[in-house]
Short mmCIF file of C-alpha atoms and ligand atoms in Angstrom, two decimals:
data_model
loop_
_atom_site.label_atom_id
_atom_site.label_comp_id
_atom_site.label_asym_id
_atom_site.label_seq_id
_atom_site.Cartn_x
_atom_site.Cartn_y
_atom_site.Cartn_z
CA MET A 1 91.42 102.59 72.27
CA GLN A 2 88.14 103.52 73.25
CA LEU A 3 87.36 103.06 76.99
CA LYS A 4 84.64 100.32 76.56
CA GLN A 5 87.10 98.23 74.48
CA HIS A 6 89.80 98.63 76.91
CA ILE A 7 87.57 97.57 79.77
CA ASP A 8 86.19 94.44 77.68
CA GLN A 9 89.86 93.50 76.90
CA LEU A 10 91.23 93.61 80.43
CA ALA A 11 87.97 91.66 81.78
CA ASP A 12 88.28 89.02 79.36
CA GLN A 13 91.38 88.21 81.14
CA CYS A 14 89.44 86.70 84.11
CA VAL A 15 88.98 83.12 83.66
CA LYS A 16 86.30 83.06 86.42
CA CYS A 17 88.03 80.71 88.54
CA GLY A 18 86.97 82.51 91.91
CA MET A 19 90.27 82.25 93.78
CA CYS A 20 90.13 85.98 94.83
CA LEU A 21 86.58 85.58 96.48
CA PRO A 22 87.84 84.33 99.93
CA GLY A 23 89.93 87.40 100.38
CA CYS A 24 87.56 89.93 99.12
CA PRO A 25 86.10 91.84 102.07
CA THR A 26 82.80 92.82 100.52
CA TYR A 27 82.29 89.35 99.39
CA GLN A 28 83.03 88.08 102.85
CA LEU A 29 80.57 90.26 104.25
CA SER A 30 77.67 89.58 102.07
CA LYS A 31 78.33 86.29 100.21
CA ASN A 32 76.73 87.84 97.19
CA GLU A 33 78.58 87.06 93.96
CA ASN A 34 77.94 90.67 92.74
CA GLU A 35 79.93 91.77 95.77
CA SER A 36 82.91 90.03 94.47
CA PRO A 37 85.88 90.57 92.11
CA ARG A 38 84.66 87.96 89.76
CA GLY A 39 81.08 89.24 90.16
CA ARG A 40 82.14 92.81 89.62
CA ILE A 41 84.21 91.85 86.36
CA ALA A 42 81.19 90.16 84.97
CA LEU A 43 79.00 93.18 85.83
CA MET A 44 81.70 95.62 84.05
CA GLN A 45 81.69 93.18 80.63
CA GLY A 46 77.71 93.33 80.85
CA ILE A 47 77.84 97.31 81.02
CA VAL A 48 80.38 97.85 78.21
CA ASN A 49 78.85 95.15 76.07
CA GLY A 50 75.30 96.83 76.34
CA GLU A 51 73.80 93.97 78.17
CA LEU A 52 73.39 95.73 81.54
CA ASN A 53 71.88 98.91 82.30
CA LEU A 54 73.63 101.36 84.56
CA SER A 55 70.99 101.02 87.36
CA PRO A 56 71.54 102.27 90.79
CA ASN A 57 71.85 98.71 92.07
CA VAL A 58 74.70 97.88 89.56
CA ILE A 59 76.48 101.08 90.16
CA GLN A 60 76.18 100.32 93.86
CA HIS A 61 77.81 96.89 93.56
CA LEU A 62 80.67 98.63 91.90
CA ASP A 63 80.74 101.53 94.25
CA HIS A 64 80.97 99.18 97.21
CA CYS A 65 84.40 97.92 95.88
CA LEU A 66 87.08 99.13 98.47
CA GLY A 67 89.73 99.09 95.94
CA CYS A 68 91.84 97.07 98.43
CA LEU A 69 93.26 94.92 95.62
CA SER A 70 93.45 91.82 97.72
CA CYS A 71 92.01 90.39 94.52
CA GLU A 72 94.88 91.68 92.27
CA LYS A 73 97.59 90.10 94.62
CA ILE A 74 96.02 86.84 94.60
CA CYS A 75 94.98 86.45 90.87
CA PRO A 76 96.59 83.62 88.97
CA SER A 77 95.70 85.11 85.54
CA LYS A 78 96.95 88.64 86.73
CA VAL A 79 93.82 90.54 86.01
CA GLN A 80 94.34 94.01 86.19
CA TYR A 81 91.78 94.55 88.67
CA GLU A 82 92.79 98.19 89.82
CA THR A 83 92.81 99.52 86.07
CA LEU A 84 89.39 97.88 85.67
CA ILE A 85 87.73 99.52 88.51
CA ASP A 86 89.00 102.82 87.83
CA SER A 87 88.09 102.55 84.02
CA ILE A 88 84.63 101.43 84.74
CA ARG A 89 84.11 104.38 87.25
CA GLU A 90 85.36 106.63 84.66
CA TYR A 91 82.90 105.09 82.07
CA THR A 92 79.97 105.43 84.54
CA VAL A 93 80.86 109.03 85.75
CA LEU A 94 80.92 109.91 81.70
CA GLN A 95 77.43 108.29 81.37
CA LYS A 96 75.67 109.31 84.48
CA PRO A 97 75.89 112.46 86.62
CA LEU A 98 77.48 111.63 89.80
CA PRO A 99 75.57 111.64 93.32
CA PHE A 100 75.98 114.88 95.43
CA GLN A 101 78.14 113.31 97.93
CA ASN A 102 81.00 112.12 95.34
CA LYS A 103 81.01 115.74 93.80
CA LEU A 104 81.13 117.26 97.31
CA ILE A 105 84.46 115.05 98.17
CA SER A 106 86.18 115.87 94.80
CA PHE A 107 85.58 119.73 95.54
CA LEU A 108 86.97 119.14 99.05
CA VAL A 109 90.32 118.34 97.95
CA LYS A 110 90.91 121.70 96.25
CA PRO A 111 93.75 123.77 98.32
CA THR A 112 91.64 126.90 97.83
CA ILE A 113 88.50 125.22 99.16
CA GLN A 114 90.40 123.58 101.93
CA ASN A 115 91.93 127.07 103.19
CA SER A 116 88.59 128.44 103.71
CA LEU A 117 86.71 125.40 104.69
CA PHE A 118 89.24 124.12 107.63
CA PRO A 119 88.73 127.47 109.55
CA LEU A 120 84.99 127.31 109.18
CA LEU A 121 85.20 123.65 110.65
CA ARG A 122 87.27 124.56 113.43
CA PHE A 123 84.91 127.41 114.24
CA TYR A 124 81.99 124.71 114.19
CA GLN A 125 83.82 122.49 116.79
CA PHE A 126 84.87 124.95 119.04
CA SER A 127 81.89 127.62 119.09
CA GLY A 128 79.45 125.03 120.26
CA ILE A 129 77.65 124.86 117.08
CA GLN A 130 78.79 121.26 116.96
CA LYS A 131 77.26 120.17 120.31
CA LEU A 132 73.99 121.86 119.15
CA ALA A 133 73.99 120.01 115.73
CA ARG A 134 74.61 116.76 117.37
CA VAL A 135 71.84 117.25 120.31
CA SER A 136 69.25 118.73 118.00
CA GLY A 137 69.42 115.92 115.67
CA LEU A 138 70.23 118.08 112.86
CA LEU A 139 73.34 116.01 111.63
CA LYS A 140 70.98 112.81 111.54
CA LEU A 141 68.30 114.62 109.50
CA THR A 142 70.95 116.06 106.83
CA GLY A 143 72.37 112.44 106.59
CA LEU A 144 76.05 113.68 107.76
CA SER A 145 76.16 112.16 111.14
CA LYS A 146 78.51 109.22 110.25
CA GLN A 147 80.86 111.30 108.22
CA GLU A 148 80.84 114.23 111.24
CA GLN A 149 82.06 111.63 113.65
CA LEU A 150 85.21 111.15 111.40
CA LEU A 151 86.45 114.53 112.04
CA PRO A 152 89.14 114.81 115.00
CA LYS A 153 89.40 117.92 116.85
CA LEU A 154 91.01 120.25 114.28
CA LYS A 155 94.06 122.37 114.73
CA PRO A 156 95.28 125.18 112.67
CA ARG A 157 96.65 124.13 109.50
CA LEU A 158 100.49 123.18 110.10
CA LYS A 159 102.98 125.79 108.55
CA LEU A 160 106.11 124.06 107.31
CA ASN A 161 109.22 125.41 106.05
CA PRO A 162 110.50 124.66 102.64
CA HIS A 163 113.82 123.26 104.01
CA TYR A 164 115.15 121.57 107.11
CA PRO A 165 118.89 121.22 107.55
CA ALA A 166 120.57 117.97 108.63
CA LYS A 167 121.32 117.86 112.12
CA GLN A 168 124.75 116.13 111.60
CA ALA A 169 127.13 115.81 108.57
CA SER A 170 124.58 115.77 105.45
CA LEU A 171 124.16 112.37 104.00
CA GLY A 172 122.05 114.01 101.10
CA THR A 173 118.63 115.98 100.34
CA VAL A 174 115.29 114.34 100.49
CA ALA A 175 111.87 115.58 99.45
CA LEU A 176 108.94 115.13 101.70
CA PHE A 177 105.44 114.74 100.18
CA THR A 178 102.74 115.95 102.43
CA GLY A 179 99.93 115.50 100.25
CA CYS A 180 96.70 117.89 100.22
CA MET A 181 95.30 116.73 103.75
CA GLY A 182 98.75 116.02 105.61
CA GLN A 183 99.31 119.58 106.96
CA GLN A 184 95.86 119.19 108.65
CA PHE A 185 95.40 115.70 109.47
CA GLU A 186 98.89 114.27 109.83
CA GLN A 187 100.53 117.20 111.69
CA SER A 188 102.67 115.05 114.23
CA ALA A 189 103.55 112.55 111.48
CA LEU A 190 104.94 115.21 109.37
CA LEU A 191 106.89 116.60 112.45
CA ALA A 192 107.99 113.23 113.63
CA SER A 193 109.35 112.79 109.94
CA ILE A 194 111.42 115.74 109.75
CA LYS A 195 112.70 115.42 113.19
CA VAL A 196 113.85 111.66 112.41
CA LEU A 197 115.35 112.65 108.76
CA THR A 198 117.19 115.50 109.92
CA ARG A 199 118.52 113.70 113.24
CA LEU A 200 119.79 110.75 111.02
CA GLY A 201 121.70 113.28 108.75
CA TYR A 202 119.45 114.21 105.86
CA ASP A 203 118.47 117.67 104.50
CA VAL A 204 114.64 117.71 104.22
CA ASP A 205 112.79 119.70 101.53
CA ILE A 206 109.21 120.40 101.43
CA PRO A 207 108.80 121.31 97.76
CA GLU A 208 105.71 122.97 96.36
CA GLN A 209 103.06 120.05 95.33
CA VAL A 210 99.70 119.36 94.76
CA CYS A 211 97.14 116.70 95.73
CA CYS A 212 98.35 113.24 94.45
CA GLY A 213 95.10 112.46 92.95
CA ALA A 214 94.09 109.11 94.27
CA LEU A 215 90.72 110.12 95.10
CA HIS A 216 89.94 111.56 91.63
CA GLN A 217 91.68 108.45 89.90
CA HIS A 218 89.65 105.88 91.96
CA SER A 219 86.38 108.04 91.70
CA GLY A 220 86.40 108.04 87.67
CA PHE A 221 87.87 111.34 87.46
CA ARG A 222 91.01 110.39 85.58
CA GLN A 223 91.62 113.51 83.80
CA GLN A 224 91.73 115.52 87.00
CA ALA A 225 94.29 112.93 88.47
CA ASP A 226 96.26 113.08 85.43
CA THR A 227 96.62 116.83 85.86
CA PHE A 228 97.52 116.71 89.29
CA ALA A 229 100.19 114.06 88.43
CA LYS A 230 101.80 116.44 85.48
CA THR A 231 101.88 119.00 88.02
CA ASN A 232 103.53 116.91 90.83
CA LYS A 233 106.07 115.89 88.36
CA THR A 234 107.11 119.30 87.38
CA PHE A 235 107.39 120.20 90.93
CA LEU A 236 109.07 117.11 92.52
CA LEU A 237 111.42 116.14 89.64
CA ASN A 238 112.81 119.52 89.64
CA GLY A 239 115.39 118.94 92.58
CA SER A 240 118.28 116.84 92.75
CA TYR A 241 116.65 114.58 95.49
CA GLN A 242 118.03 111.30 96.89
CA ALA A 243 114.67 110.10 97.30
CA ILE A 244 111.01 111.44 97.40
CA LEU A 245 109.33 110.45 100.53
CA PHE A 246 105.76 110.07 101.80
CA THR A 247 104.00 109.45 105.06
CA ALA A 248 100.45 108.32 103.94
CA SER A 249 100.82 105.18 101.85
CA GLY A 250 97.37 105.87 99.86
CA CYS A 251 98.88 108.91 98.57
CA GLY A 252 102.14 107.44 98.18
CA ALA A 253 101.06 104.55 95.75
CA GLN A 254 99.42 106.99 93.54
CA LEU A 255 102.58 109.39 93.74
CA LYS A 256 104.64 106.30 92.67
CA THR A 257 102.51 105.49 89.78
CA SER A 258 102.45 109.37 88.61
CA LEU A 259 106.32 109.66 88.96
CA LYS A 260 107.40 106.24 87.56
CA GLN A 261 110.01 106.14 85.07
CA ASN A 262 111.96 108.66 86.90
CA GLN A 263 115.67 108.60 88.31
CA ILE A 264 114.55 109.43 91.75
CA PRO A 265 113.19 106.87 93.94
CA VAL A 266 109.79 107.25 95.51
CA THR A 267 109.26 105.24 98.51
CA SER A 268 107.70 105.24 102.07
CA LEU A 269 109.34 107.08 104.80
CA MET A 270 109.44 104.18 107.16
CA ASP A 271 111.13 101.92 104.05
CA PHE A 272 113.77 104.67 103.55
CA ILE A 273 114.71 104.73 107.27
CA GLU A 274 114.71 100.79 107.52
CA GLN A 275 117.28 101.08 104.61
CA HIS A 276 119.24 103.77 106.32
CA SER A 277 119.40 101.52 109.40
CA ARG A 278 121.00 98.55 107.37
CA LYS A 279 124.07 100.88 106.58
CA HIS A 280 124.17 103.25 109.59
CA SER A 281 123.85 102.40 113.40
CA VAL A 282 120.70 103.82 114.83
CA SER A 283 119.72 103.10 118.53
CA PHE A 284 116.27 103.38 120.21
CA ALA A 285 115.21 103.96 123.77
CA SER A 286 112.72 101.65 125.34
CA ILE A 287 108.99 102.38 125.15
CA LYS A 288 107.15 100.06 127.75
CA GLN A 289 103.81 99.91 125.73
CA SER A 290 101.79 97.55 123.80
CA VAL A 291 101.27 98.38 119.95
CA VAL A 292 98.76 97.24 117.52
CA ILE A 293 100.05 97.50 113.82
CA HIS A 294 97.75 98.09 110.94
CA GLN A 295 99.00 97.60 107.44
CA PRO A 296 96.95 99.48 105.04
CA CYS A 297 96.12 97.78 101.86
CA SER A 298 97.90 100.49 99.80
CA LEU A 299 101.16 99.42 101.74
CA GLN A 300 100.29 95.61 101.41
CA ASN A 301 98.99 95.35 97.97
CA THR A 302 100.36 98.19 96.01
CA LEU A 303 103.45 99.32 97.53
CA LYS A 304 104.46 96.13 99.02
CA GLN A 305 106.55 97.72 101.75
CA THR A 306 104.76 96.41 105.03
CA ASP A 307 108.10 94.81 106.39
CA ALA A 308 109.92 98.05 107.17
CA VAL A 309 107.12 98.96 109.83
CA ILE A 310 107.37 95.69 111.52
CA THR A 311 111.30 95.58 111.40
CA LEU A 312 111.68 99.08 112.61
CA LEU A 313 109.20 99.09 115.47
CA GLY A 314 110.68 95.61 116.33
CA LYS A 315 114.01 97.61 117.06
CA ILE A 316 112.35 99.50 119.88
CA PRO A 317 113.41 97.78 123.09
CA ALA A 318 110.23 96.56 125.58
CA LEU A 319 107.67 97.61 122.76
CA LYS A 320 105.00 94.84 122.65
CA ILE A 321 103.89 94.38 119.00
CA THR A 322 100.76 92.55 117.76
CA GLU A 323 99.98 92.91 114.05
CA LEU A 324 96.14 92.95 113.06
CA GLN A 325 94.63 90.04 111.00
CA SER A 326 92.07 91.20 108.17
CA PRO A 327 93.89 94.36 107.75
CA CYS A 328 91.33 95.77 105.36
CA CYS A 329 89.79 98.54 107.64
CA GLY A 330 86.86 99.55 105.11
CA ALA A 331 88.11 103.24 104.95
CA ALA A 332 89.17 102.88 101.26
CA GLY A 333 89.51 106.60 100.25
CA LYS A 334 86.28 108.34 100.01
CA ASN A 335 84.35 105.22 100.85
CA MET A 336 84.16 105.82 104.63
CA LEU A 337 82.40 109.03 103.57
CA SER A 338 80.13 107.83 100.92
CA GLN A 339 79.63 104.23 102.02
CA THR A 340 79.74 104.72 105.80
CA THR A 341 77.44 101.73 106.83
CA LEU A 342 79.69 99.36 104.69
CA ALA A 343 82.94 101.06 105.73
CA ASN A 344 81.88 100.49 109.46
CA GLN A 345 80.79 96.95 108.85
CA ILE A 346 84.17 95.99 107.69
CA ARG A 347 85.90 98.05 110.19
CA GLN A 348 84.36 95.90 113.15
CA PRO A 349 86.05 92.89 113.27
CA LEU A 350 89.45 94.93 113.42
CA LEU A 351 87.93 97.03 116.31
CA LYS A 352 87.35 93.94 117.98
CA GLN A 353 90.83 92.76 117.70
CA ILE A 354 92.38 95.84 118.79
CA GLN A 355 90.08 95.89 121.96
CA GLN A 356 91.15 92.19 122.56
CA THR A 357 94.95 92.93 122.63
CA ALA A 358 94.36 95.88 125.26
CA ALA A 359 96.66 97.91 123.23
CA ASP A 360 97.76 101.32 124.53
CA ILE A 361 98.39 102.52 120.90
CA VAL A 362 97.56 101.66 117.35
CA VAL A 363 99.74 102.50 114.45
CA SER A 364 98.63 102.96 110.74
CA SER A 365 100.66 104.35 107.75
CA ASN A 366 97.58 105.74 106.06
CA ILE A 367 95.92 108.83 107.15
CA GLY A 368 92.56 107.93 105.90
CA CYS A 369 92.72 104.41 107.80
CA ALA A 370 94.05 106.12 110.96
CA LEU A 371 90.96 108.56 110.91
CA HIS A 372 88.32 105.59 110.30
CA LEU A 373 90.02 103.51 112.77
CA GLY A 374 90.33 106.42 115.45
CA ALA A 375 86.51 107.30 114.84
CA GLY A 376 85.47 103.53 115.55
CA LEU A 377 87.70 103.40 118.56
CA GLN A 378 85.98 106.82 119.56
CA ARG A 379 89.36 108.21 120.20
CA LYS A 380 89.89 106.24 123.44
CA ILE A 381 93.03 104.63 121.83
CA PRO A 382 95.41 106.89 120.19
CA VAL A 383 96.06 105.96 116.08
CA VAL A 384 99.24 107.33 115.26
CA HIS A 385 101.76 106.91 112.18
CA PRO A 386 104.61 104.40 113.03
CA ILE A 387 106.97 107.32 112.56
CA GLU A 388 105.93 108.97 115.67
CA LEU A 389 107.01 106.04 118.01
CA ILE A 390 110.13 105.87 115.99
CA ALA A 391 110.69 109.79 116.81
CA LYS A 392 109.97 109.27 120.51
CA SER A 393 112.44 106.56 120.91
CA LEU A 394 115.48 107.55 118.46
CA GLN A 395 118.32 108.05 120.51
S1 SF4 B 401 91.28 84.90 90.64
FE1 SF4 B 401 91.51 86.28 88.70
S2 SF4 B 401 90.58 85.08 87.03
FE2 SF4 B 401 90.08 84.16 89.02
S3 SF4 B 401 87.97 85.00 89.12
FE3 SF4 B 401 89.29 86.53 90.18
S4 SF4 B 401 90.00 88.03 89.04
FE4 SF4 B 401 89.01 86.33 87.84
S1 SF4 B 402 89.41 95.57 95.36
FE1 SF4 B 402 88.99 94.57 97.33
S2 SF4 B 402 86.91 94.88 97.54
FE2 SF4 B 402 87.40 95.30 95.54
S3 SF4 B 402 86.72 93.52 94.40
FE3 SF4 B 402 88.88 93.46 95.08
S4 SF4 B 402 89.19 92.25 96.85
FE4 SF4 B 402 86.94 92.96 96.64
#
């Protein structure tokens, strides 16, 4: 079926009831129908039926969508909103050349580019050029100052072994999916994951793997996402794993879709450990701190695995837990880079809540959200993966 027809058919399932509007972060911010799920679906129908041109204004309303899927979760007509927004972006990409920033983001996830880019970025941070670029106003002039603030202090890329043996009688082997950015941006979380899993009795493999393709899929580059999915299938389904685990929920949601209909369960690391703790005794030492939990949209609305984070952190004695309300932080994959003003506006109420709780620490299971929240908090409060607290308190 043609892409246009496919979009039209899916969009037809929307009965325009408007029940999805109150949960949509972009509609709540603007009160503009074109910034709502119902409005965007109407725009899609107008585009594919030839009633609307792909004007910059129309494209912007579609680009503003965070892909949080709070609309899909609530929709009584079961409209497949994720497929719709991905498909209209694919259609848009085929019709119109992409803005420079979008092309750049797609380029950055390539491992060959990353291997040369990150050492250069480290040089930029540590040589004094960063200070100069900030003070001289060069970053503002190039329109990159908000994006640059998202970058934490970079360490050299983490080198991982292909295999880590269990530290007690083995319960089986699991594969850990690190994603294309994990070894750069999630180093402590990956090391904590290996520590916890091996301590609990699992052999951990770090198989060969490529990017999950989520950024490509949600930016309209479906073919590229499909190629990544195929490659990951070849690499990850080769071993006889008990489970394929991931730390970043955004990557995990994409990986789970890519590897569906296979025998090996693909699940979040926290969920796997929570399942383990139901069958085996696991004890935790106390942590006298206050933690705020951010539950990423990918964990809530796609994977539906938020309970494990609450349950596991709840087992740590003395740890004071608060869960954030209105959890979409606005990071939304590449949106925090390409739609920085909107991403920052959506993040604002969350920062306020975090500050009101006087938290020592914030946890988030998605690396993009953690970077976005960390930048908003000006790195005054650490934002870490929940597995890091588990690793700290596991006895
Ligand atoms: S809730 Fe579903 S059917 Fe109702 S307007 Fe939103 S997308 Fe359409
Ligand atoms: S995915 Fe999120 S931002 Fe996009 S229309 Fe649905 S609720 Fe709104």
